[in-house]
Amino acid sequence: MADVERVLFVHAHPDDETIETGGTIATLVDRGAQVSVLTCTRGERGEVVASDLKPALESHGAMASLRGSELATAMAILGVRDHRFLGDDNARWSGQTGRTYVDSGMRWGRRGAEAAGHTDPATLTAADLSDVTSDIASVVIAVGPDAVISYDEDGGYGHPDHIRVHDAARRAADIYGVPFYSIVTDRADGRTRRADEPTISLDVSPVLDRKRRALEAYRSQLSLDGDEIVLSGGQRIPVSAVERFALREPASDVPAAFSDQHPASRFVVMVLAAIIGVAFGALLSVYNQSTALIAGQPIWVGTIGVVVVVAALLAGFRLVFGTRVVAGFAAVGIIVIVGILSILGAGGSVLIPWNGPGIVWQIAPAVIGIAVVVWPHPARHRPGRIGSTPLKGLQHQ
């Protein structure tokens, strides 16, 4: 199963995933891909088309329940087994309590969709972009996708939630080196994609019936009229048999991986890591002899503490920079200064004498350093297979 394609779709509200990408989702599922759909809000501020569903407008809770039920039906029709709501435990940054991102709403202005002016701090657009990005990133880490698919910079048509989802999803994908594909739509304003953007087109006509049935699950939001989707505001868009996506380059403000940085930058980082190692080694050596009486027994609390700090420091360097080199230089810095301090003076070292805690402190940095440097890189699916080796039926234009 190691070669199974993994694709993460990130959408703002229930029904967006089917309207924009339903055919692609069903096609990928049929081809054995692992498809994950992340919905960022529950569409609490949506309108209602079907008259018998109008009571749901009485509260955000009722609306969220209705649209969540419709979403579950659509996911079953499309064959999606991994669906998540942003902010739930399975789509929340580690260590953070769960939260619900609320639909920000929108209104139509002179230039199209615009913010509705709600001040609810729980809305998706009111949330800090870094929080939204971190929560989406937690799903990227958990799923290990080969591609992330979401909206373009304009959110397709300007909806503020769509724009926020694009900004956060693209940044999360860029940070973790996963190719980001934006949905290509036919714009009413005549704007077109740049000629240099690689585009993939997928003929979804073989699964068009399933896409239509999934759309029909959203009775609160839309209706079908022949080959057109009639939205709650009366807008009509085609039930497209071809779905298109543009491969986007990583944003320029995302830090490059350590191996991709300029050699001079890498050299500076390695030197600084060694200096930090020396500083930490010298400082911690002062405390390595500290003991405390616990239940009448002397406990080497100083030794335990400094060993924990060294392990956290070196593991942190390894995880943050994604390379053994930086952690290795920091470890060398600690080992060298501890070695020097342990032999100062004709009668031996005062800071690190030849006793139990001193011996442990002389050995521990080397052992920890070796462990951190040699531990294998975490298994991760290699990104980019959609772009470099397209799925069957996906054609670059």
mmCIF file of C-alpha atoms in Angstrom:
data_model
loop_
_atom_site.group_PDB
_atom_site.id
_atom_site.type_symbol
_atom_site.label_atom_id
_atom_site.label_comp_id
_atom_site.label_asym_id
_atom_site.label_seq_id
_atom_site.Cartn_x
_atom_site.Cartn_y
_atom_site.Cartn_z
ATOM 1 C CA MET A 1 0.000 0.000 0.000
ATOM 2 C CA ALA A 2 3.045 2.285 0.056
ATOM 3 C CA ASP A 3 2.358 3.486 -3.512
ATOM 4 C CA VAL A 4 -1.273 4.438 -2.914
ATOM 5 C CA GLU A 5 -1.916 7.999 -4.038
ATOM 6 C CA ARG A 6 -2.998 10.310 -1.225
ATOM 7 C CA VAL A 7 -4.848 13.517 -2.003
ATOM 8 C CA LEU A 8 -6.183 16.086 0.465
ATOM 9 C CA PHE A 9 -9.049 18.378 -0.564
ATOM 10 C CA VAL A 10 -9.529 21.476 1.610
ATOM 11 C CA HIS A 11 -12.858 23.287 1.311
ATOM 12 C CA ALA A 12 -14.635 26.060 3.183
ATOM 13 C CA HIS A 13 -18.239 24.823 3.509
ATOM 14 C CA PRO A 14 -20.326 21.686 2.981
ATOM 15 C CA ASP A 15 -21.247 21.394 -0.751
ATOM 16 C CA ASP A 16 -18.104 23.203 -1.993
ATOM 17 C CA GLU A 17 -16.243 19.913 -2.316
ATOM 18 C CA THR A 18 -18.949 18.435 -4.567
ATOM 19 C CA ILE A 19 -19.637 21.516 -6.683
ATOM 20 C CA GLU A 20 -15.959 22.194 -7.391
ATOM 21 C CA THR A 21 -14.260 18.793 -7.143
ATOM 22 C CA GLY A 22 -16.909 16.080 -6.765
ATOM 23 C CA GLY A 23 -16.006 14.338 -10.010
ATOM 24 C CA THR A 24 -12.309 14.318 -9.204
ATOM 25 C CA ILE A 25 -12.957 12.955 -5.714
ATOM 26 C CA ALA A 26 -15.096 10.102 -7.061
ATOM 27 C CA THR A 27 -12.579 9.325 -9.823
ATOM 28 C CA LEU A 28 -9.653 9.163 -7.417
ATOM 29 C CA VAL A 29 -11.594 6.961 -5.010
ATOM 30 C CA ASP A 30 -12.490 4.565 -7.844
ATOM 31 C CA ARG A 31 -8.807 4.336 -8.783
ATOM 32 C CA GLY A 32 -7.833 3.279 -5.276
ATOM 33 C CA ALA A 33 -6.461 6.605 -4.071
ATOM 34 C CA GLN A 34 -6.744 7.564 -0.420
ATOM 35 C CA VAL A 35 -8.870 10.703 -0.537
ATOM 36 C CA SER A 36 -9.250 12.964 2.485
ATOM 37 C CA VAL A 37 -11.695 15.867 2.568
ATOM 38 C CA LEU A 38 -11.249 18.644 5.113
ATOM 39 C CA THR A 39 -14.178 21.020 5.581
ATOM 40 C CA CYS A 40 -13.284 24.191 7.442
ATOM 41 C CA THR A 41 -16.744 25.355 8.593
ATOM 42 C CA ARG A 42 -20.182 23.828 8.890
ATOM 43 C CA GLY A 43 -21.862 26.457 6.694
ATOM 44 C CA GLU A 44 -23.849 27.974 9.553
ATOM 45 C CA ARG A 45 -24.690 31.134 7.584
ATOM 46 C CA GLY A 46 -25.828 29.456 4.413
ATOM 47 C CA GLU A 47 -29.219 30.117 2.875
ATOM 48 C CA VAL A 48 -31.942 27.497 2.464
ATOM 49 C CA VAL A 49 -33.587 26.607 -0.847
ATOM 50 C CA ALA A 50 -36.056 23.854 0.034
ATOM 51 C CA SER A 51 -39.075 25.273 1.878
ATOM 52 C CA ASP A 52 -39.424 22.249 4.164
ATOM 53 C CA LEU A 53 -35.896 22.875 5.439
ATOM 54 C CA LYS A 54 -36.428 26.561 6.264
ATOM 55 C CA PRO A 55 -36.735 25.891 10.042
ATOM 56 C CA ALA A 56 -32.983 25.246 10.083
ATOM 57 C CA LEU A 57 -32.486 28.993 9.632
ATOM 58 C CA GLU A 58 -33.622 29.561 13.213
ATOM 59 C CA SER A 59 -30.183 28.866 14.681
ATOM 60 C CA HIS A 60 -26.594 28.261 13.672
ATOM 61 C CA GLY A 61 -26.699 24.935 15.481
ATOM 62 C CA ALA A 62 -29.662 23.697 13.454
ATOM 63 C CA MET A 63 -28.073 24.891 10.235
ATOM 64 C CA ALA A 64 -24.768 23.226 11.071
ATOM 65 C CA SER A 65 -26.548 19.955 11.854
ATOM 66 C CA LEU A 66 -28.501 20.029 8.597
ATOM 67 C CA ARG A 67 -25.526 20.815 6.406
ATOM 68 C CA GLY A 68 -23.378 18.303 8.254
ATOM 69 C CA SER A 69 -25.957 15.619 7.531
ATOM 70 C CA GLU A 70 -26.054 16.590 3.861
ATOM 71 C CA LEU A 71 -22.253 16.510 3.737
ATOM 72 C CA ALA A 72 -22.139 13.022 5.240
ATOM 73 C CA THR A 73 -24.565 11.797 2.573
ATOM 74 C CA ALA A 74 -22.516 13.361 -0.208
ATOM 75 C CA MET A 75 -19.307 11.849 1.157
ATOM 76 C CA ALA A 76 -20.890 8.387 1.183
ATOM 77 C CA ILE A 77 -22.037 8.800 -2.425
ATOM 78 C CA LEU A 78 -18.588 9.940 -3.564
ATOM 79 C CA GLY A 79 -16.914 7.148 -1.598
ATOM 80 C CA VAL A 80 -14.908 9.291 0.841
ATOM 81 C CA ARG A 81 -14.021 7.478 4.053
ATOM 82 C CA ASP A 82 -11.790 10.147 5.583
ATOM 83 C CA HIS A 83 -13.713 13.355 6.161
ATOM 84 C CA ARG A 84 -12.754 15.879 8.848
ATOM 85 C CA PHE A 85 -13.986 19.213 10.168
ATOM 86 C CA LEU A 86 -11.255 21.747 10.844
ATOM 87 C CA GLY A 87 -10.762 22.255 14.574
ATOM 88 C CA ASP A 88 -11.956 18.776 15.580
ATOM 89 C CA ASP A 89 -9.501 16.519 17.398
ATOM 90 C CA ASN A 90 -8.389 14.895 14.131
ATOM 91 C CA ALA A 91 -7.860 18.291 12.481
ATOM 92 C CA ARG A 92 -6.329 20.370 15.264
ATOM 93 C CA TRP A 93 -2.701 21.177 16.017
ATOM 94 C CA SER A 94 -1.225 18.905 18.675
ATOM 95 C CA GLY A 95 -1.766 20.058 22.245
ATOM 96 C CA GLN A 96 -4.578 22.476 21.406
ATOM 97 C CA THR A 97 -8.142 22.053 22.619
ATOM 98 C CA GLY A 98 -10.789 21.573 19.960
ATOM 99 C CA ARG A 99 -12.551 24.531 18.397
ATOM 100 C CA THR A 100 -15.272 25.169 15.840
ATOM 101 C CA TYR A 101 -14.612 27.537 12.955
ATOM 102 C CA VAL A 102 -17.898 29.259 12.107
ATOM 103 C CA ASP A 103 -19.029 30.230 8.613
ATOM 104 C CA SER A 104 -18.129 33.916 8.088
ATOM 105 C CA GLY A 105 -20.969 34.567 5.669
ATOM 106 C CA MET A 106 -20.840 36.867 2.635
ATOM 107 C CA ARG A 107 -22.896 39.351 0.655
ATOM 108 C CA TRP A 108 -22.896 40.431 -2.943
ATOM 109 C CA GLY A 109 -21.321 43.801 -3.638
ATOM 110 C CA ARG A 110 -20.471 45.796 -6.721
ATOM 111 C CA ARG A 111 -17.414 43.688 -7.420
ATOM 112 C CA GLY A 112 -18.907 40.343 -6.480
ATOM 113 C CA ALA A 113 -18.725 38.440 -3.201
ATOM 114 C CA GLU A 114 -17.485 40.364 -0.187
ATOM 115 C CA ALA A 115 -17.319 40.039 3.588
ATOM 116 C CA ALA A 116 -20.685 40.239 5.317
ATOM 117 C CA GLY A 117 -19.360 42.365 8.173
ATOM 118 C CA HIS A 118 -20.015 39.897 11.000
ATOM 119 C CA THR A 119 -17.943 40.465 14.141
ATOM 120 C CA ASP A 120 -18.282 36.965 15.589
ATOM 121 C CA PRO A 121 -14.754 36.067 16.800
ATOM 122 C CA ALA A 122 -15.475 32.382 16.149
ATOM 123 C CA THR A 123 -15.715 32.860 12.382
ATOM 124 C CA LEU A 124 -13.080 31.445 10.089
ATOM 125 C CA THR A 125 -11.983 34.856 8.840
ATOM 126 C CA ALA A 126 -11.697 36.231 12.385
ATOM 127 C CA ALA A 127 -9.348 33.421 13.395
ATOM 128 C CA ASP A 128 -5.642 34.107 13.243
ATOM 129 C CA LEU A 129 -4.244 32.861 9.939
ATOM 130 C CA SER A 130 -1.480 31.019 11.789
ATOM 131 C CA ASP A 131 -4.083 29.057 13.779
ATOM 132 C CA VAL A 132 -5.957 28.032 10.644
ATOM 133 C CA THR A 133 -2.697 27.127 8.912
ATOM 134 C CA SER A 134 -1.504 25.059 11.878
ATOM 135 C CA ASP A 135 -4.746 23.096 12.042
ATOM 136 C CA ILE A 136 -4.663 22.360 8.313
ATOM 137 C CA ALA A 137 -0.982 21.441 8.687
ATOM 138 C CA SER A 138 -1.923 18.867 11.338
ATOM 139 C CA VAL A 139 -4.017 17.081 8.704
ATOM 140 C CA VAL A 140 -1.212 17.349 6.149
ATOM 141 C CA ILE A 141 1.092 15.661 8.669
ATOM 142 C CA ALA A 142 -1.443 12.969 9.539
ATOM 143 C CA VAL A 143 -2.464 12.165 5.961
ATOM 144 C CA GLY A 144 0.914 12.589 4.240
ATOM 145 C CA PRO A 145 -0.714 13.681 0.954
ATOM 146 C CA ASP A 146 0.952 13.719 -2.448
ATOM 147 C CA ALA A 147 -1.093 16.823 -3.277
ATOM 148 C CA VAL A 148 -3.307 19.395 -1.588
ATOM 149 C CA ILE A 149 -6.215 20.765 -3.631
ATOM 150 C CA SER A 150 -8.130 23.927 -2.751
ATOM 151 C CA TYR A 151 -9.097 27.343 -4.166
ATOM 152 C CA ASP A 152 -7.100 30.033 -5.938
ATOM 153 C CA GLU A 153 -6.179 33.413 -4.417
ATOM 154 C CA ASP A 154 -9.659 34.788 -5.107
ATOM 155 C CA GLY A 155 -11.405 31.810 -3.591
ATOM 156 C CA GLY A 156 -13.044 31.090 -6.943
ATOM 157 C CA TYR A 157 -15.487 33.974 -6.694
ATOM 158 C CA GLY A 158 -14.352 36.107 -3.784
ATOM 159 C CA HIS A 159 -16.008 34.459 -0.777
ATOM 160 C CA PRO A 160 -13.921 35.527 2.262
ATOM 161 C CA ASP A 161 -13.926 31.999 3.713
ATOM 162 C CA HIS A 162 -12.662 30.575 0.428
ATOM 163 C CA ILE A 163 -9.854 33.127 0.346
ATOM 164 C CA ARG A 164 -8.869 32.325 3.930
ATOM 165 C CA VAL A 165 -8.870 28.597 3.141
ATOM 166 C CA HIS A 166 -6.648 29.177 0.105
ATOM 167 C CA ASP A 167 -4.174 31.247 2.110
ATOM 168 C CA ALA A 168 -3.939 28.740 4.957
ATOM 169 C CA ALA A 169 -4.016 25.531 2.901
ATOM 170 C CA ARG A 170 -1.430 26.775 0.430
ATOM 171 C CA ARG A 171 0.893 27.902 3.190
ATOM 172 C CA ALA A 172 0.549 24.582 5.037
ATOM 173 C CA ALA A 173 1.278 22.686 1.816
ATOM 174 C CA ASP A 174 4.272 24.893 1.020
ATOM 175 C CA ILE A 175 5.788 24.526 4.478
ATOM 176 C CA TYR A 176 5.633 20.736 4.278
ATOM 177 C CA GLY A 177 6.756 20.541 0.654
ATOM 178 C CA VAL A 178 3.491 19.183 -0.736
ATOM 179 C CA PRO A 179 2.395 20.310 -4.238
ATOM 180 C CA PHE A 180 -0.587 22.664 -4.095
ATOM 181 C CA TYR A 181 -3.217 22.651 -6.830
ATOM 182 C CA SER A 182 -5.808 25.405 -7.133
ATOM 183 C CA ILE A 183 -9.203 24.800 -8.679
ATOM 184 C CA VAL A 184 -9.512 26.435 -12.097
ATOM 185 C CA THR A 185 -12.970 27.876 -12.712
ATOM 186 C CA ASP A 186 -14.496 29.796 -15.599
ATOM 187 C CA ARG A 187 -14.612 33.321 -14.234
ATOM 188 C CA ALA A 188 -17.429 35.692 -14.950
ATOM 189 C CA ASP A 189 -14.988 38.615 -14.775
ATOM 190 C CA GLY A 190 -12.968 37.295 -17.704
ATOM 191 C CA ARG A 191 -9.777 36.723 -15.731
ATOM 192 C CA THR A 192 -7.674 33.805 -16.902
ATOM 193 C CA ARG A 193 -4.847 31.802 -15.407
ATOM 194 C CA ARG A 194 -1.237 32.625 -16.226
ATOM 195 C CA ALA A 195 0.151 30.765 -19.233
ATOM 196 C CA ASP A 196 3.044 29.379 -17.175
ATOM 197 C CA GLU A 197 0.820 27.568 -14.677
ATOM 198 C CA PRO A 198 0.811 23.799 -15.376
ATOM 199 C CA THR A 199 -2.818 22.741 -15.582
ATOM 200 C CA ILE A 200 -4.380 19.320 -15.155
ATOM 201 C CA SER A 201 -7.767 18.449 -16.635
ATOM 202 C CA LEU A 202 -9.820 15.468 -15.563
ATOM 203 C CA ASP A 203 -12.737 14.088 -17.553
ATOM 204 C CA VAL A 204 -15.239 13.114 -14.863
ATOM 205 C CA SER A 205 -18.027 12.064 -17.218
ATOM 206 C CA PRO A 206 -17.741 8.395 -16.102
ATOM 207 C CA VAL A 207 -18.690 9.438 -12.556
ATOM 208 C CA LEU A 208 -20.951 12.363 -13.457
ATOM 209 C CA ASP A 209 -24.050 10.531 -12.248
ATOM 210 C CA ARG A 210 -22.486 10.146 -8.785
ATOM 211 C CA LYS A 211 -21.491 13.801 -8.754
ATOM 212 C CA ARG A 212 -25.095 14.732 -9.577
ATOM 213 C CA ARG A 213 -26.444 12.464 -6.821
ATOM 214 C CA ALA A 214 -24.004 13.997 -4.345
ATOM 215 C CA LEU A 215 -25.152 17.460 -5.411
ATOM 216 C CA GLU A 216 -28.773 16.427 -4.895
ATOM 217 C CA ALA A 217 -27.901 15.623 -1.276
ATOM 218 C CA TYR A 218 -27.544 19.374 -0.679
ATOM 219 C CA ARG A 219 -31.244 20.236 -0.869
ATOM 220 C CA SER A 220 -30.758 23.143 1.517
ATOM 221 C CA GLN A 221 -28.267 24.880 -0.776
ATOM 222 C CA LEU A 222 -29.032 24.102 -4.394
ATOM 223 C CA SER A 223 -31.166 22.344 -6.961
ATOM 224 C CA LEU A 224 -30.424 20.798 -10.326
ATOM 225 C CA ASP A 225 -32.036 22.013 -13.504
ATOM 226 C CA GLY A 226 -30.878 19.840 -16.373
ATOM 227 C CA ASP A 227 -27.134 20.306 -16.693
ATOM 228 C CA GLU A 228 -27.061 23.336 -14.409
ATOM 229 C CA ILE A 229 -26.728 23.855 -10.669
ATOM 230 C CA VAL A 230 -29.117 26.505 -9.364
ATOM 231 C CA LEU A 231 -27.671 28.047 -6.212
ATOM 232 C CA SER A 232 -29.611 29.617 -3.343
ATOM 233 C CA GLY A 233 -29.176 33.101 -4.809
ATOM 234 C CA GLY A 234 -30.478 32.032 -8.208
ATOM 235 C CA GLN A 235 -27.029 31.859 -9.809
ATOM 236 C CA ARG A 236 -26.584 29.100 -12.363
ATOM 237 C CA ILE A 237 -23.383 27.174 -12.988
ATOM 238 C CA PRO A 238 -22.882 24.089 -15.153
ATOM 239 C CA VAL A 239 -22.490 20.593 -13.774
ATOM 240 C CA SER A 240 -19.096 20.330 -15.376
ATOM 241 C CA ALA A 241 -17.900 17.029 -16.828
ATOM 242 C CA VAL A 242 -14.325 18.349 -16.825
ATOM 243 C CA GLU A 243 -12.580 19.577 -13.659
ATOM 244 C CA ARG A 244 -9.332 21.503 -13.917
ATOM 245 C CA PHE A 245 -6.530 22.329 -11.518
ATOM 246 C CA ALA A 246 -3.440 24.542 -11.711
ATOM 247 C CA LEU A 247 -0.171 23.542 -10.049
ATOM 248 C CA ARG A 248 1.012 26.511 -8.022
ATOM 249 C CA GLU A 249 4.570 27.370 -7.092
ATOM 250 C CA PRO A 250 5.385 27.646 -3.357
ATOM 251 C CA ALA A 251 4.879 31.107 -1.879
ATOM 252 C CA SER A 252 8.114 33.076 -1.701
ATOM 253 C CA ASP A 253 7.791 33.838 2.027
ATOM 254 C CA VAL A 254 7.919 30.169 3.070
ATOM 255 C CA PRO A 255 11.342 29.263 4.479
ATOM 256 C CA ALA A 256 13.339 26.946 2.241
ATOM 257 C CA ALA A 257 14.357 23.532 3.529
ATOM 258 C CA PHE A 258 17.825 23.481 5.088
ATOM 259 C CA SER A 259 19.251 21.481 2.166
ATOM 260 C CA ASP A 260 17.878 24.054 -0.293
ATOM 261 C CA GLN A 261 19.394 27.063 1.431
ATOM 262 C CA HIS A 262 22.501 28.858 0.185
ATOM 263 C CA PRO A 263 25.766 27.196 1.332
ATOM 264 C CA ALA A 264 26.736 30.359 3.228
ATOM 265 C CA SER A 265 23.435 30.260 5.119
ATOM 266 C CA ARG A 266 23.905 26.610 5.970
ATOM 267 C CA PHE A 267 27.436 27.333 7.218
ATOM 268 C CA VAL A 268 26.216 30.154 9.472
ATOM 269 C CA VAL A 269 23.469 27.933 10.902
ATOM 270 C CA MET A 270 25.935 25.132 11.642
ATOM 271 C CA VAL A 271 28.376 27.521 13.352
ATOM 272 C CA LEU A 272 25.579 29.031 15.428
ATOM 273 C CA ALA A 273 24.396 25.536 16.389
ATOM 274 C CA ALA A 274 27.912 24.690 17.614
ATOM 275 C CA ILE A 275 28.114 27.960 19.575
ATOM 276 C CA ILE A 276 24.718 27.290 21.141
ATOM 277 C CA GLY A 277 25.930 23.799 22.040
ATOM 278 C CA VAL A 278 29.034 25.229 23.732
ATOM 279 C CA ALA A 279 26.945 27.779 25.645
ATOM 280 C CA PHE A 280 24.442 25.182 26.816
ATOM 281 C CA GLY A 281 27.199 22.718 27.722
ATOM 282 C CA ALA A 282 29.010 25.302 29.839
ATOM 283 C CA LEU A 283 25.848 26.515 31.561
ATOM 284 C CA LEU A 284 24.513 23.051 32.304
ATOM 285 C CA SER A 285 27.873 21.922 33.672
ATOM 286 C CA VAL A 286 27.363 24.340 36.555
ATOM 287 C CA TYR A 287 24.283 22.400 37.654
ATOM 288 C CA ASN A 288 25.291 18.801 36.947
ATOM 289 C CA GLN A 289 26.359 18.155 40.568
ATOM 290 C CA SER A 290 23.087 19.347 42.155
ATOM 291 C CA THR A 291 21.363 16.781 44.358
ATOM 292 C CA ALA A 292 18.209 16.719 46.440
ATOM 293 C CA LEU A 293 17.126 14.525 49.324
ATOM 294 C CA ILE A 294 13.940 12.661 48.469
ATOM 295 C CA ALA A 295 12.645 10.213 51.073
ATOM 296 C CA GLY A 296 16.048 10.443 52.716
ATOM 297 C CA GLN A 297 17.897 9.444 49.560
ATOM 298 C CA PRO A 298 20.153 11.792 47.557
ATOM 299 C CA ILE A 299 18.837 12.115 44.016
ATOM 300 C CA TRP A 300 20.952 13.457 41.143
ATOM 301 C CA VAL A 301 18.379 16.056 40.107
ATOM 302 C CA GLY A 302 21.047 18.178 38.424
ATOM 303 C CA THR A 303 22.260 15.332 36.237
ATOM 304 C CA ILE A 304 18.713 14.307 35.349
ATOM 305 C CA GLY A 305 17.803 17.889 34.483
ATOM 306 C CA VAL A 306 20.808 18.607 32.260
ATOM 307 C CA VAL A 307 20.399 15.318 30.399
ATOM 308 C CA VAL A 308 16.735 16.129 29.676
ATOM 309 C CA VAL A 309 17.643 19.632 28.460
ATOM 310 C CA VAL A 310 20.341 18.286 26.131
ATOM 311 C CA ALA A 311 17.986 15.681 24.696
ATOM 312 C CA ALA A 312 15.285 18.318 24.103
ATOM 313 C CA LEU A 313 17.781 20.741 22.519
ATOM 314 C CA LEU A 314 19.268 18.244 20.081
ATOM 315 C CA ALA A 315 15.924 16.661 19.182
ATOM 316 C CA GLY A 316 14.518 20.148 18.625
ATOM 317 C CA PHE A 317 17.326 21.024 16.217
ATOM 318 C CA ARG A 318 16.745 17.776 14.339
ATOM 319 C CA LEU A 319 13.001 18.327 14.018
ATOM 320 C CA VAL A 320 13.044 22.059 13.249
ATOM 321 C CA PHE A 321 15.739 21.929 10.570
ATOM 322 C CA GLY A 322 14.849 18.483 9.260
ATOM 323 C CA THR A 323 18.508 17.499 9.037
ATOM 324 C CA ARG A 324 21.079 15.626 11.098
ATOM 325 C CA VAL A 325 23.781 18.218 10.412
ATOM 326 C CA VAL A 326 22.552 21.033 12.664
ATOM 327 C CA ALA A 327 21.844 18.694 15.583
ATOM 328 C CA GLY A 328 25.248 17.103 15.042
ATOM 329 C CA PHE A 329 27.089 20.430 15.253
ATOM 330 C CA ALA A 330 25.217 21.350 18.433
ATOM 331 C CA ALA A 331 26.100 17.964 19.922
ATOM 332 C CA VAL A 332 29.769 18.445 19.062
ATOM 333 C CA GLY A 333 29.727 21.847 20.767
ATOM 334 C CA ILE A 334 28.328 20.336 23.959
ATOM 335 C CA ILE A 335 30.706 17.361 23.903
ATOM 336 C CA VAL A 336 33.786 19.560 23.377
ATOM 337 C CA ILE A 337 33.024 22.043 26.154
ATOM 338 C CA VAL A 338 32.075 19.296 28.618
ATOM 339 C CA GLY A 339 35.322 17.516 27.796
ATOM 340 C CA ILE A 340 37.344 20.688 28.354
ATOM 341 C CA LEU A 341 35.597 21.538 31.620
ATOM 342 C CA SER A 342 36.058 18.011 32.940
ATOM 343 C CA ILE A 343 39.882 18.187 32.770
ATOM 344 C CA LEU A 344 40.574 21.776 33.917
ATOM 345 C CA GLY A 345 43.069 22.133 36.732
ATOM 346 C CA ALA A 346 45.911 19.969 38.002
ATOM 347 C CA GLY A 347 43.702 18.333 40.576
ATOM 348 C CA GLY A 348 40.834 17.736 38.175
ATOM 349 C CA SER A 349 37.691 19.684 37.482
ATOM 350 C CA VAL A 350 35.617 21.411 40.138
ATOM 351 C CA LEU A 351 32.599 21.679 37.829
ATOM 352 C CA ILE A 352 32.681 18.097 36.580
ATOM 353 C CA PRO A 353 34.553 15.919 39.082
ATOM 354 C CA TRP A 354 35.145 12.230 38.587
ATOM 355 C CA ASN A 355 32.099 11.023 40.502
ATOM 356 C CA GLY A 356 28.742 9.529 39.582
ATOM 357 C CA PRO A 357 26.999 12.672 38.290
ATOM 358 C CA GLY A 358 30.204 13.879 36.632
ATOM 359 C CA ILE A 359 30.747 10.621 34.778
ATOM 360 C CA VAL A 360 27.127 10.570 33.578
ATOM 361 C CA TRP A 361 27.426 14.181 32.385
ATOM 362 C CA GLN A 362 30.613 13.406 30.447
ATOM 363 C CA ILE A 363 29.041 10.415 28.687
ATOM 364 C CA ALA A 364 25.399 11.506 28.219
ATOM 365 C CA PRO A 365 25.890 14.268 25.541
ATOM 366 C CA ALA A 366 27.760 11.860 23.273
ATOM 367 C CA VAL A 367 25.141 9.116 23.690
ATOM 368 C CA ILE A 368 22.245 11.510 23.124
ATOM 369 C CA GLY A 369 23.994 13.152 20.187
ATOM 370 C CA ILE A 370 24.554 9.805 18.470
ATOM 371 C CA ALA A 371 20.942 8.756 19.072
ATOM 372 C CA VAL A 372 19.512 11.987 17.670
ATOM 373 C CA VAL A 373 21.795 11.992 14.646
ATOM 374 C CA VAL A 374 21.270 8.355 13.655
ATOM 375 C CA TRP A 375 17.525 8.048 14.194
ATOM 376 C CA PRO A 376 15.880 7.519 10.779
ATOM 377 C CA HIS A 377 13.877 10.184 9.042
ATOM 378 C CA PRO A 378 10.142 9.653 9.669
ATOM 379 C CA ALA A 379 8.460 7.716 6.881
ATOM 380 C CA ARG A 380 6.686 10.097 4.595
ATOM 381 C CA HIS A 381 5.146 9.818 1.170
ATOM 382 C CA ARG A 382 7.261 11.553 -1.402
ATOM 383 C CA PRO A 383 5.296 14.593 -2.645
ATOM 384 C CA GLY A 384 4.849 15.546 -6.227
ATOM 385 C CA ARG A 385 3.624 12.373 -7.906
ATOM 386 C CA ILE A 386 0.584 14.098 -9.387
ATOM 387 C CA GLY A 387 2.801 16.702 -11.003
ATOM 388 C CA SER A 388 5.687 14.498 -12.087
ATOM 389 C CA THR A 389 3.844 11.250 -12.795
ATOM 390 C CA PRO A 390 0.201 12.175 -13.466
ATOM 391 C CA LEU A 391 -2.589 9.894 -12.426
ATOM 392 C CA LYS A 392 -4.286 7.995 -15.208
ATOM 393 C CA GLY A 393 -6.547 10.311 -17.148
ATOM 394 C CA LEU A 394 -5.045 13.520 -15.760
ATOM 395 C CA GLN A 395 -3.639 15.493 -18.642
ATOM 396 C CA HIS A 396 -1.344 18.505 -18.436
ATOM 397 C CA GLN A 397 -2.276 21.341 -20.755
#
